[in-house]
Coordinates of C-alpha atoms in Angstrom, one line a residue:
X2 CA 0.0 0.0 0.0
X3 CA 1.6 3.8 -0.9
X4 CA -0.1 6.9 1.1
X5 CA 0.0 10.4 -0.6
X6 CA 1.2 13.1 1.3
X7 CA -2.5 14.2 1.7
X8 CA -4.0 10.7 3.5
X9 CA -0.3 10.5 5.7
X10 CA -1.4 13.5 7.7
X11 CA -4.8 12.4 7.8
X12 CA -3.1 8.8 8.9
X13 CA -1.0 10.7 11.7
X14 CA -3.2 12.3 13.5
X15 CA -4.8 9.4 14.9
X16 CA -1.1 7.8 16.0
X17 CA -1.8 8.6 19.9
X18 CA 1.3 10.5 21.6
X19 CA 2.5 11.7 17.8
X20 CA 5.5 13.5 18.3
X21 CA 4.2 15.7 15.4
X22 CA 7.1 14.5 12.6
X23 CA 6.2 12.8 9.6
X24 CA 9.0 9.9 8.4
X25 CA 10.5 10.1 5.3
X26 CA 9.1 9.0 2.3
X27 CA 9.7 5.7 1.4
X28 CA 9.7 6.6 -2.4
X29 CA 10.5 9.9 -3.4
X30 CA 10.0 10.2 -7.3
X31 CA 7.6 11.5 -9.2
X32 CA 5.9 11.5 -6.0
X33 CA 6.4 11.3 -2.3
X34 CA 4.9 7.8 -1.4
X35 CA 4.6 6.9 2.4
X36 CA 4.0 2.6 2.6
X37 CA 1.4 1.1 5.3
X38 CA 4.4 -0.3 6.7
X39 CA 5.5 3.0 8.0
X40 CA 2.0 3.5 9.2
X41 CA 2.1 1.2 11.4
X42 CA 5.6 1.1 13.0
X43 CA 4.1 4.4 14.1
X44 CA 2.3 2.7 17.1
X45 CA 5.0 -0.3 17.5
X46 CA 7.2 0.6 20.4
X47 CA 10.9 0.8 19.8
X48 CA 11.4 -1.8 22.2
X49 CA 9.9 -4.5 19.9
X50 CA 12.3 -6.7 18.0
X51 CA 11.0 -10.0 16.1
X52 CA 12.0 -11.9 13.5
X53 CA 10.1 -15.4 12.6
X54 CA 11.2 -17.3 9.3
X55 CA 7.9 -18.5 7.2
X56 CA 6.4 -22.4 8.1
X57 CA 9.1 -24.0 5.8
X58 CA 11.6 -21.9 8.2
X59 CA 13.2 -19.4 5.8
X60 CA 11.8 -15.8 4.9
X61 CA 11.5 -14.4 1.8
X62 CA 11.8 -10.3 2.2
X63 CA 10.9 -9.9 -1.8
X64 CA 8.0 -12.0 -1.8
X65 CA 6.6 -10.0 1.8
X66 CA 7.3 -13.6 3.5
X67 CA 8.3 -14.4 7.7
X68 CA 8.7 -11.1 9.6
X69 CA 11.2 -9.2 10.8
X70 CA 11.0 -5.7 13.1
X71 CA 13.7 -3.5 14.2
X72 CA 13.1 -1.7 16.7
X73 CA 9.7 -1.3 16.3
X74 CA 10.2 -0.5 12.2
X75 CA 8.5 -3.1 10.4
X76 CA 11.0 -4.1 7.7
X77 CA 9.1 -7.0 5.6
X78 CA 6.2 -9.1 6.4
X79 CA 2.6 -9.1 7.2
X80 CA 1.2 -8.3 10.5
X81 CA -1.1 -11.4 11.2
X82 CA -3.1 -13.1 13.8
X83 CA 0.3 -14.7 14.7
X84 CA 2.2 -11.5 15.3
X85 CA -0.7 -9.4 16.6
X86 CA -3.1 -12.1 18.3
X87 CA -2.8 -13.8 21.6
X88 CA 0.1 -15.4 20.9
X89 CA 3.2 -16.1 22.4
X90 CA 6.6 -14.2 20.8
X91 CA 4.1 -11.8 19.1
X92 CA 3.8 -8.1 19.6
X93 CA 1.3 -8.1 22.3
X94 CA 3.3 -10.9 24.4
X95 CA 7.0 -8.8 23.9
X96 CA 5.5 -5.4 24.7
X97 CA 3.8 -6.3 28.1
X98 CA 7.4 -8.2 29.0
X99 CA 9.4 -4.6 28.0
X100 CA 7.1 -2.1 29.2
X101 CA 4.5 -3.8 31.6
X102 CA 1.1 -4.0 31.3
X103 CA 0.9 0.2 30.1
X104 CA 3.0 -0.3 27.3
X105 CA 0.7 -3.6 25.7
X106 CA -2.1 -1.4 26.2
X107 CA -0.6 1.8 24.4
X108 CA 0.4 -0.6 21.4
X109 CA -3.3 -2.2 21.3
X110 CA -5.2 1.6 21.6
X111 CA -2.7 2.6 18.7
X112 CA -3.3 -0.2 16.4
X113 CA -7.2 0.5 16.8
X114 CA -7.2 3.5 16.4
X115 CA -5.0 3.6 13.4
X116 CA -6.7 0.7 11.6
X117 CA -9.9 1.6 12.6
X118 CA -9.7 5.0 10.5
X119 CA -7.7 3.4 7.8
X120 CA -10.7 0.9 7.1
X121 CA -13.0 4.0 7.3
X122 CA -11.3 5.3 4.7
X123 CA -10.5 2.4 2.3
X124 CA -13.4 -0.5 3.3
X125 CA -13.1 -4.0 3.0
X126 CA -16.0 -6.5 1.8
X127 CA -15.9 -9.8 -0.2
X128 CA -18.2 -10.8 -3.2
X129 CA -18.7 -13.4 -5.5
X130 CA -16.2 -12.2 -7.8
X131 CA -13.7 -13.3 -4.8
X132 CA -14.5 -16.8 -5.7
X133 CA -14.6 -17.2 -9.3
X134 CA -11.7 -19.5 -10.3
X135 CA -10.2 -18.3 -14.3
X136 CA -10.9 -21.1 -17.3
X137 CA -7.4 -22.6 -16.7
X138 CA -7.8 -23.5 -13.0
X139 CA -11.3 -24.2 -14.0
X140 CA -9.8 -27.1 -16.6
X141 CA -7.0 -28.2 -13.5
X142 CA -9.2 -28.8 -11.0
X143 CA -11.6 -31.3 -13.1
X144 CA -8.4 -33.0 -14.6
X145 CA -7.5 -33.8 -10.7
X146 CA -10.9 -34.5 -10.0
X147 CA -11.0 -37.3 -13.0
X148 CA -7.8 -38.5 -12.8
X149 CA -8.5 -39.6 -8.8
X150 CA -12.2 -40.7 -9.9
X151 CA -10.3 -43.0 -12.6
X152 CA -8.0 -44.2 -10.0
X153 CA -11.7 -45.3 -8.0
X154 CA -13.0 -47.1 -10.5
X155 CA -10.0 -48.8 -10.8
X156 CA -10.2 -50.1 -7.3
X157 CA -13.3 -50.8 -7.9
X158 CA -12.9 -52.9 -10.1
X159 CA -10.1 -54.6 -8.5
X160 CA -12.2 -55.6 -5.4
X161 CA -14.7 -57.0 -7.2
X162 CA -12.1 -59.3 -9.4
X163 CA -10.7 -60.3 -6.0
X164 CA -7.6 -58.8 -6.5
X165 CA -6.8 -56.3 -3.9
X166 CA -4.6 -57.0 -1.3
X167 CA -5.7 -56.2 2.1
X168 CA -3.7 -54.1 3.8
X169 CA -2.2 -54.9 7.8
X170 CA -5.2 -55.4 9.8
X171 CA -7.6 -54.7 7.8
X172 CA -9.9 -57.0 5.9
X173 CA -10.4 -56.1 2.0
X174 CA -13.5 -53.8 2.4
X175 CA -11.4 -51.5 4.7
X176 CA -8.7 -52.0 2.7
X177 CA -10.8 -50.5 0.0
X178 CA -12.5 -47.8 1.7
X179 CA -9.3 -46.6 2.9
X180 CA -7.7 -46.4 -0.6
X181 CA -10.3 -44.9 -2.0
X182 CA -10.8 -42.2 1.0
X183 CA -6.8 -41.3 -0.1
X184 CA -7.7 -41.0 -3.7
X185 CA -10.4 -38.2 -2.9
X186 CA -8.8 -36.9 -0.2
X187 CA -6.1 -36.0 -3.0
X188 CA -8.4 -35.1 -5.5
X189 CA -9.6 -32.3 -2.6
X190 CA -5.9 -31.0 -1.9
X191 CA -4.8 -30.8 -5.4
X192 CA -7.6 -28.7 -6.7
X193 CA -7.1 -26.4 -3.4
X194 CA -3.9 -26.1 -3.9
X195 CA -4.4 -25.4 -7.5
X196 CA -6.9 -22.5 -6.8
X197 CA -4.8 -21.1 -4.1
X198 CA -1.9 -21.1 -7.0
X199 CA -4.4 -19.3 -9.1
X200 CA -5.6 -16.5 -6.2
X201 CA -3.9 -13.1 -6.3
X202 CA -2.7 -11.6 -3.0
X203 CA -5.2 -8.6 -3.5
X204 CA -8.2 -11.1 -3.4
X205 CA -10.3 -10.4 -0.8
X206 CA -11.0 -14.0 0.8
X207 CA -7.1 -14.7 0.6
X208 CA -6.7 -11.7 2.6
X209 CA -8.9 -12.4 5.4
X210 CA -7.4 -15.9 5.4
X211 CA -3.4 -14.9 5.0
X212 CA -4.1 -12.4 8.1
X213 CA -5.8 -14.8 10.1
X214 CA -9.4 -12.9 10.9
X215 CA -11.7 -15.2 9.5
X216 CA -12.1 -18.3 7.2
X217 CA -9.1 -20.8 6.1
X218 CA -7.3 -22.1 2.8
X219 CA -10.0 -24.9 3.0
X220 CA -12.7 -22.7 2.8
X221 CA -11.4 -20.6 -0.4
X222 CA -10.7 -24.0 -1.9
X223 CA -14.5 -25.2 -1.1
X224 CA -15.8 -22.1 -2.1
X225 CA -13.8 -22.1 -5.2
X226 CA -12.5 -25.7 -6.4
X227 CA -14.6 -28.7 -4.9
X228 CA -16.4 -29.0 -1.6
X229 CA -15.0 -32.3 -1.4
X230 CA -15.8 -35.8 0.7
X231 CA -18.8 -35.9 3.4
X232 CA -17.8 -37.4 6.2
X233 CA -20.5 -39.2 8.8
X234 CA -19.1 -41.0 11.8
X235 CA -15.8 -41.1 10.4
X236 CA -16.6 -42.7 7.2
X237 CA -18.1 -42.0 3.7
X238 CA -21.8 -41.9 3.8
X239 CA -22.9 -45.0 5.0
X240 CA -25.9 -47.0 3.3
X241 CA -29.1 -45.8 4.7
X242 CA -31.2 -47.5 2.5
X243 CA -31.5 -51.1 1.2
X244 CA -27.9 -51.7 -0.1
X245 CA -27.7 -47.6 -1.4
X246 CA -27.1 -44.1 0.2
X247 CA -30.1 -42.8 -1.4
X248 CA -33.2 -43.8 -4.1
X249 CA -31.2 -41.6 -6.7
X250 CA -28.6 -44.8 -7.0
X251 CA -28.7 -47.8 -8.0
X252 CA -27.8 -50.7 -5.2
X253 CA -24.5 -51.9 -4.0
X254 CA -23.2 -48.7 -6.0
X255 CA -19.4 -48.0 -4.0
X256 CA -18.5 -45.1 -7.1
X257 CA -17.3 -42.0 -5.3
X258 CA -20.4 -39.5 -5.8
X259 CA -22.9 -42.1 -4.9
X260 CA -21.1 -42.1 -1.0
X261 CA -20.8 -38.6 -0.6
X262 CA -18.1 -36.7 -2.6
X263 CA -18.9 -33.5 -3.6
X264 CA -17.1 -32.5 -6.8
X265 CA -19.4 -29.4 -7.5
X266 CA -17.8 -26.0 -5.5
X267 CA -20.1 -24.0 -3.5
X268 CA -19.8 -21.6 -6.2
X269 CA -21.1 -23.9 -9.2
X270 CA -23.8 -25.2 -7.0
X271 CA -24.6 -28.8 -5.4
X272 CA -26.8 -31.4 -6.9
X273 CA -30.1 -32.7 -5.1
X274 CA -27.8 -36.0 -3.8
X275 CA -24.3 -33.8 -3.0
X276 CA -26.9 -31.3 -1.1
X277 CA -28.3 -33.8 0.7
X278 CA -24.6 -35.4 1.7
X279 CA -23.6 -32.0 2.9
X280 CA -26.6 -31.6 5.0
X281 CA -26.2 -35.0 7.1
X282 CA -22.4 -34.3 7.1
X283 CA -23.0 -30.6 8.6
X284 CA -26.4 -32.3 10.7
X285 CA -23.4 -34.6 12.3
X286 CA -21.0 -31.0 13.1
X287 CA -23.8 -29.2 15.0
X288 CA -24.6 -31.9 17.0
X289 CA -21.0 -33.1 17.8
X290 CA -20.5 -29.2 18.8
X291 CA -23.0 -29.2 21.0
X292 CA -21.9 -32.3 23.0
X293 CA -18.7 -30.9 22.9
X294 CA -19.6 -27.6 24.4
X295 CA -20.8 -29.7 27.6
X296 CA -18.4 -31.7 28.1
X297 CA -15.3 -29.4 27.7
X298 CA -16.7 -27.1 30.0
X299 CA -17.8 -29.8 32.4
X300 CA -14.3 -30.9 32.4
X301 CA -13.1 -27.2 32.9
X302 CA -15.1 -26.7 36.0
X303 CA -14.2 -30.0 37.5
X304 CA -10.2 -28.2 37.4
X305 CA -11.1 -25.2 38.0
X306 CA -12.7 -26.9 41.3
X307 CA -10.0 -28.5 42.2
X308 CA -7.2 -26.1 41.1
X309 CA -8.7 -23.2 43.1
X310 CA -7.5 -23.0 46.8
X311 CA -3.8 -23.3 45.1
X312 CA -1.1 -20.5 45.3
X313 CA 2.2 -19.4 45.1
X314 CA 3.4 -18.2 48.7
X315 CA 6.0 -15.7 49.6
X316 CA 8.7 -18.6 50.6
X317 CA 8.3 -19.1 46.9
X318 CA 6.3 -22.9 47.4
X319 CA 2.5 -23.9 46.3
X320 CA 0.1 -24.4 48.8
X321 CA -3.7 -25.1 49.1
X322 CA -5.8 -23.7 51.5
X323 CA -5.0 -25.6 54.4
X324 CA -1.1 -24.8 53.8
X325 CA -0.2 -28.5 52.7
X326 CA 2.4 -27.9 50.3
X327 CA 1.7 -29.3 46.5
X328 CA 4.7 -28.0 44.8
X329 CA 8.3 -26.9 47.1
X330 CA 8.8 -24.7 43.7
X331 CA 6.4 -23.6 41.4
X332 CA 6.8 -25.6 38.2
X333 CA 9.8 -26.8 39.5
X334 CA 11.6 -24.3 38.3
X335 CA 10.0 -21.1 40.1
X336 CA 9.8 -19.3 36.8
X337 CA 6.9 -17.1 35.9
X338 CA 5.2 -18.4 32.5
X339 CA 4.1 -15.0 31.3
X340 CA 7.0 -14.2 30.2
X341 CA 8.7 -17.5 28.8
X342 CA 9.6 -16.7 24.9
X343 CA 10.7 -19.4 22.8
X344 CA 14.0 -18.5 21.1
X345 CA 16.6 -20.5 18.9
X346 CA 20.1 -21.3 20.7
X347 CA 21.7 -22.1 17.6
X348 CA 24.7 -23.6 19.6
X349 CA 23.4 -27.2 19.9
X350 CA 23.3 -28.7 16.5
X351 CA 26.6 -26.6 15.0
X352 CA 30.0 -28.8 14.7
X353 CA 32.6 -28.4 17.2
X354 CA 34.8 -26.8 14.5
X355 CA 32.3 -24.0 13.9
X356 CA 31.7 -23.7 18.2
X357 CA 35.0 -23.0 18.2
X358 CA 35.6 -20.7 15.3
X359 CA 32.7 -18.5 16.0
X360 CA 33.6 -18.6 20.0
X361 CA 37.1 -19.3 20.8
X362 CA 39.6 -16.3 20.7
X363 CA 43.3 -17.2 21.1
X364 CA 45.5 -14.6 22.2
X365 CA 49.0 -16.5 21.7
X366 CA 47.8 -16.7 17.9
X367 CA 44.9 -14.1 17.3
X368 CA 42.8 -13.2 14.2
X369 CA 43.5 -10.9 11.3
X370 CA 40.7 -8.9 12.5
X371 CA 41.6 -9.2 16.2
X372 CA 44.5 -6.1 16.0
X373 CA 43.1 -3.7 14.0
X374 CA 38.9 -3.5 14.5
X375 CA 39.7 -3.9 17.9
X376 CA 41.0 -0.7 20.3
X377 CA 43.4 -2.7 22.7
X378 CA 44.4 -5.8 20.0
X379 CA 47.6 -5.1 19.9
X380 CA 48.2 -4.5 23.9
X381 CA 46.2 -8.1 24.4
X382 CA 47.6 -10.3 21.8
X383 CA 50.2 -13.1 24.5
X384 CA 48.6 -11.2 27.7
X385 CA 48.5 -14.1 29.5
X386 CA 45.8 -13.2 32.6
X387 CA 43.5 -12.3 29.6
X388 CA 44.5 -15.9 28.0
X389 CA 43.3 -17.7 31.4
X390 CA 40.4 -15.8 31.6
X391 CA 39.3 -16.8 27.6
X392 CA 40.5 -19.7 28.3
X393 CA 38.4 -20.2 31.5
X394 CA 35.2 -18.9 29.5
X395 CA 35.6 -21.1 26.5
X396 CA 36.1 -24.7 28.6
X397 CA 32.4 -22.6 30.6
X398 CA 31.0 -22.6 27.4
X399 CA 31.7 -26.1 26.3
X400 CA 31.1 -27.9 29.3
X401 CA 27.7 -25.7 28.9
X402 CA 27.2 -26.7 26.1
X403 CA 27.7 -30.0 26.5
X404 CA 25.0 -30.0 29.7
X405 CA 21.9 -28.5 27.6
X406 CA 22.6 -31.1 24.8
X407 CA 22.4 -33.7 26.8
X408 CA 19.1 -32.4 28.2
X409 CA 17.8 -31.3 25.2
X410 CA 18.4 -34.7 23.9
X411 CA 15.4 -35.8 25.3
X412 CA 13.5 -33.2 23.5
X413 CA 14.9 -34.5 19.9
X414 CA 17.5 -32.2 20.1
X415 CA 15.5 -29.4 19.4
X416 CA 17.6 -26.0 18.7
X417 CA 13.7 -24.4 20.6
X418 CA 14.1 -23.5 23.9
X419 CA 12.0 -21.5 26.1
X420 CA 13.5 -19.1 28.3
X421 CA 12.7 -16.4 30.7
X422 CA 15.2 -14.0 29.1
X423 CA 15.2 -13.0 25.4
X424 CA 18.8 -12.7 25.4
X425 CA 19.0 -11.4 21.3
X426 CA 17.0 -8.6 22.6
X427 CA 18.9 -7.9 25.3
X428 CA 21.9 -7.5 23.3
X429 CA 19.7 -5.6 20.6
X430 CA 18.4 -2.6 23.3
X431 CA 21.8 -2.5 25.1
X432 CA 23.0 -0.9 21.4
X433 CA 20.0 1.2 20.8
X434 CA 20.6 3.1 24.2
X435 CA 24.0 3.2 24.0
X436 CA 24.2 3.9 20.4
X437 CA 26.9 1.2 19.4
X438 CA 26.7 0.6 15.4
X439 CA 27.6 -3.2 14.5
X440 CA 31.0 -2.0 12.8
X441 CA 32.2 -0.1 16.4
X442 CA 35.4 -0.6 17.6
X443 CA 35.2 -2.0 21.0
X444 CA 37.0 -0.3 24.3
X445 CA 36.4 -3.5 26.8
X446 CA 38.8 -5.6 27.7
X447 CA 38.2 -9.3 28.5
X448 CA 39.1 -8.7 32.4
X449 CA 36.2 -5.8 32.3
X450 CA 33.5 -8.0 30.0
X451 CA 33.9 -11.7 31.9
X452 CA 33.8 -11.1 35.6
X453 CA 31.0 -8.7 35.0
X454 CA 28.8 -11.4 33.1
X455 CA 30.0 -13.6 35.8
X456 CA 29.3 -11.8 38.7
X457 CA 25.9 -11.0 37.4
X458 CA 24.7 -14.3 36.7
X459 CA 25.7 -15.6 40.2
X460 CA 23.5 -13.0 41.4
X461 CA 20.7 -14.1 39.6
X462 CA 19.2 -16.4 42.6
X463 CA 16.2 -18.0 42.2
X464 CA 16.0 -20.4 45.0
X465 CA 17.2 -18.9 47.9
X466 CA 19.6 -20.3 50.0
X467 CA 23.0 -22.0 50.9
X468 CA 22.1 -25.9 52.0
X469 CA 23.0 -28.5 48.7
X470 CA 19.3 -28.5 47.8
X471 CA 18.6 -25.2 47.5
X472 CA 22.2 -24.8 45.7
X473 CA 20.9 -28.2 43.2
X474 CA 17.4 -26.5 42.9
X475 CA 18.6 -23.0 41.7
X476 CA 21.1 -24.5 39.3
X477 CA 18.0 -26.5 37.7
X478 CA 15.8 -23.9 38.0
X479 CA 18.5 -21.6 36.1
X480 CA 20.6 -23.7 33.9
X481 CA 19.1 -22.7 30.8
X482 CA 19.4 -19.2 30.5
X483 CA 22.7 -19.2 32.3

């Protein structure tokens, strides 16, 4: 999206606490262009920082793909449910852990109010032109949906020959039914995934679905491609009748649209049959929701029942109402849950040689680099207290290292971990306040950097106290992070 000079200031004056100065232009010939991205870093505090890869774990900047934010500039990416919902590492989650309760609140008033006058001004509806595939993904999706019907009748006709194998328990009829379920079930995600090909970014229905307010990549697809197989009780539509689904087939008919599959799109319309499929499929959803709405919150009252004399007491145990103690540290690890972030190590899975490359600086033989980006290079290079204190640090870091491998090996040596410092961050606002570019030359000398770090991790108690448990409890409790 570009803003005119014109709709920029309208945009401004609803940024609360505006400090009355307009950014620069993002494009500045023929015409000043502001982008919505610069909108809305207006209301993102500076404290923010994210950056999330797309599902397949890269981003893709050019194609507007993952997310990144720089101190609360949004550089690429969309701002979804994921970022801007109730979720955890998203905008909402990181604000209220750098500027309390206040600052998530200033962030949500400014996005409202910002986006609330932006849609007054620009609208957003869907139509039936939203849904109306072009002739060539028209032609796609009935090639998919033949081919798999061919590949039915095919196992049709290899069950009743009495030539298809059945499968590991299962006798031959399941053995069918499931093959047959797969072939439809691939018809369905081919044509989607077709259509969804097809879509443009602008189209309305890919919007609401790409930001996460309402509907889903299944729905376009339904709406669009084929509403696909009707499920009841697990299954294709059972016989209800003598030996047939309904009186518009013929008996012991198995073919795919006399038990349910939908190959019409909501758009196109359903036949008599395919409507009446639909209906007993949705008949099944309403009532299963409906169960379901009494028994989960059944369930939740029976915990919330027993869950509610529990709390965390100054002496930093869990106790009920009567004092007996449930828990000698909450979670076992006495940290607070709030403000947990997941964040990538990326220590654990890298080879010793590149640990030691990236993390190992030896004075007795230093790097190129080492004497002239660095301020006291040439005074350090065979200091030998420095050497024993880099020394000291790197066999920390290995044996370190070592530790949270082998505990993360239980978790499939997952690179994930969730801690209750984001330590990138950190890092990230410690150079915004103190202005250090990445290309600074550093004044610190290892002797004033490593006891420092040290000193103020030992300080970081969480268990109190000097007797071996508390000593084994607060290095548990702490081990991650530290």
């Amino acid at each position: 999206v570009f803003l005119t000079k014109e709709q920029i200031m309208n945009c401004m004056l609803w940024v609360p606490n505006w400090d009355g100065v307009i950014p620069q232009p993002a494009i500045y010939k023929p015409r000043p262009r502001w982008t919505g991205k610069q909108l809305i870093s207006m209301v993102i505090p500076k404290e923010v920082t994210i950056f999330n890869g797309t599902d397949s774990g890269e981003s893709a900047p050019l194609k507007d793909e993952g997310l990144l934010i720089q101190a609360g500039q949004l550089m690429y990416g969309l701002l979804t449910k994921k970022s801007v919902g109730a979720s955890a590492g998203g905008i909402v989650h990181i604000s209220y852990n750098e500027l309390g309760p206040e600052g998530a609140m200033a962030f949500l008033n400014g996005v409202q109010q910002v986006v609330t006058y932006w849609l007054l001004q620009n609208g957003h509806s869907i139509g039936i032109g939203d849904t109306i595939p072009d002739a060539v993904t028209i032609a796609k999706v009935q090639a998919h949906i033949d081919d798999e019907k061919a590949e039915v009748a095919r196992l049709t006709a290899m069950a009743t020959a009495n030539e298809l194998e059945a499968l590991p328990g299962m006798n031959v009829r399941a053995t069918f039914e499931n093959k047959v379920s797969m072939a439809l079930n691939q018809a369905r995600d081919k044509a989607g995934t077709t259509t969804q090909k097809s879509l443009k970014d602008s189209n309305n229905a890919v919007t609401m679905a790409s930001s996460g307010s309402k509907g889903s990549s299944i729905n376009i697809s339904q709406m669009t491609a084929l509403v696909g197989q009707q499920i009841v009780e697990g299954k294709r539509i059972p016989f209800g009748f003598k030996y047939r689904t309904l009186p518009h087939f013929t008996k012991d008919d198995y073919s795919p649209e006399a038990r349910g599959f939908v190959e019409n799109s909501y758009l196109r319309g359903l036949t008599p049959s395919e409507f009446f499929f639909h209906a007993m499929a949705g008949r099944e959803g309403l009532i299963d929701t409906a169960v379901k709405t009494a028994e989960t919150g059944y369930i939740q009252r029976r915990l919330v029942k027993a869950l509610e004399d529990l709390s965390a007491r100054y002496d930093g145990t869990v106790r009920n109402s009567l004092g007996d103690i449930v828990q000698f540290l909450y979670g076992e690890d006495g940290l607070d849950a709030m403000i947990i972030e997941n964040q990538k190590l990326g220590i654990l899975n890298m080879s010793n040689t590149a640990f030691e490359k990236k993390y190992r600086l030896d004075l007795a033989n230093p790097p190129e680099w080492f004497k002239h980006d660095y301020e006291f290079g040439n005074e350090l290079t065979g200091d030998r207290p420095s050497m024993t204190l880099l020394d000291e640090e790197w066999e920390r870091l290995v044996h370190d290292r070592t530790r949270i491998r082998a505990i993360n090996r239980a978790k499939g040596n997952e690179e994930m971990m969730q801690l209750p410092l984001n330590i990138t961050r950190i890092i990230e606002s410690a150079k915004r306040v103190f202005n250090v570019k990445a290309n600074d030359r550093s004044n610190l000398r290892p002797s004033d950097v490593i006891p420092a770090v040290q000193n103020m991790l030992d300080n970081m108690k969480i268990v109190r106290g000097t007797d071996p448990i508390s000593l084994e409890a607060d290095a548990n409790a702490s081990i991650l992070f530290k």
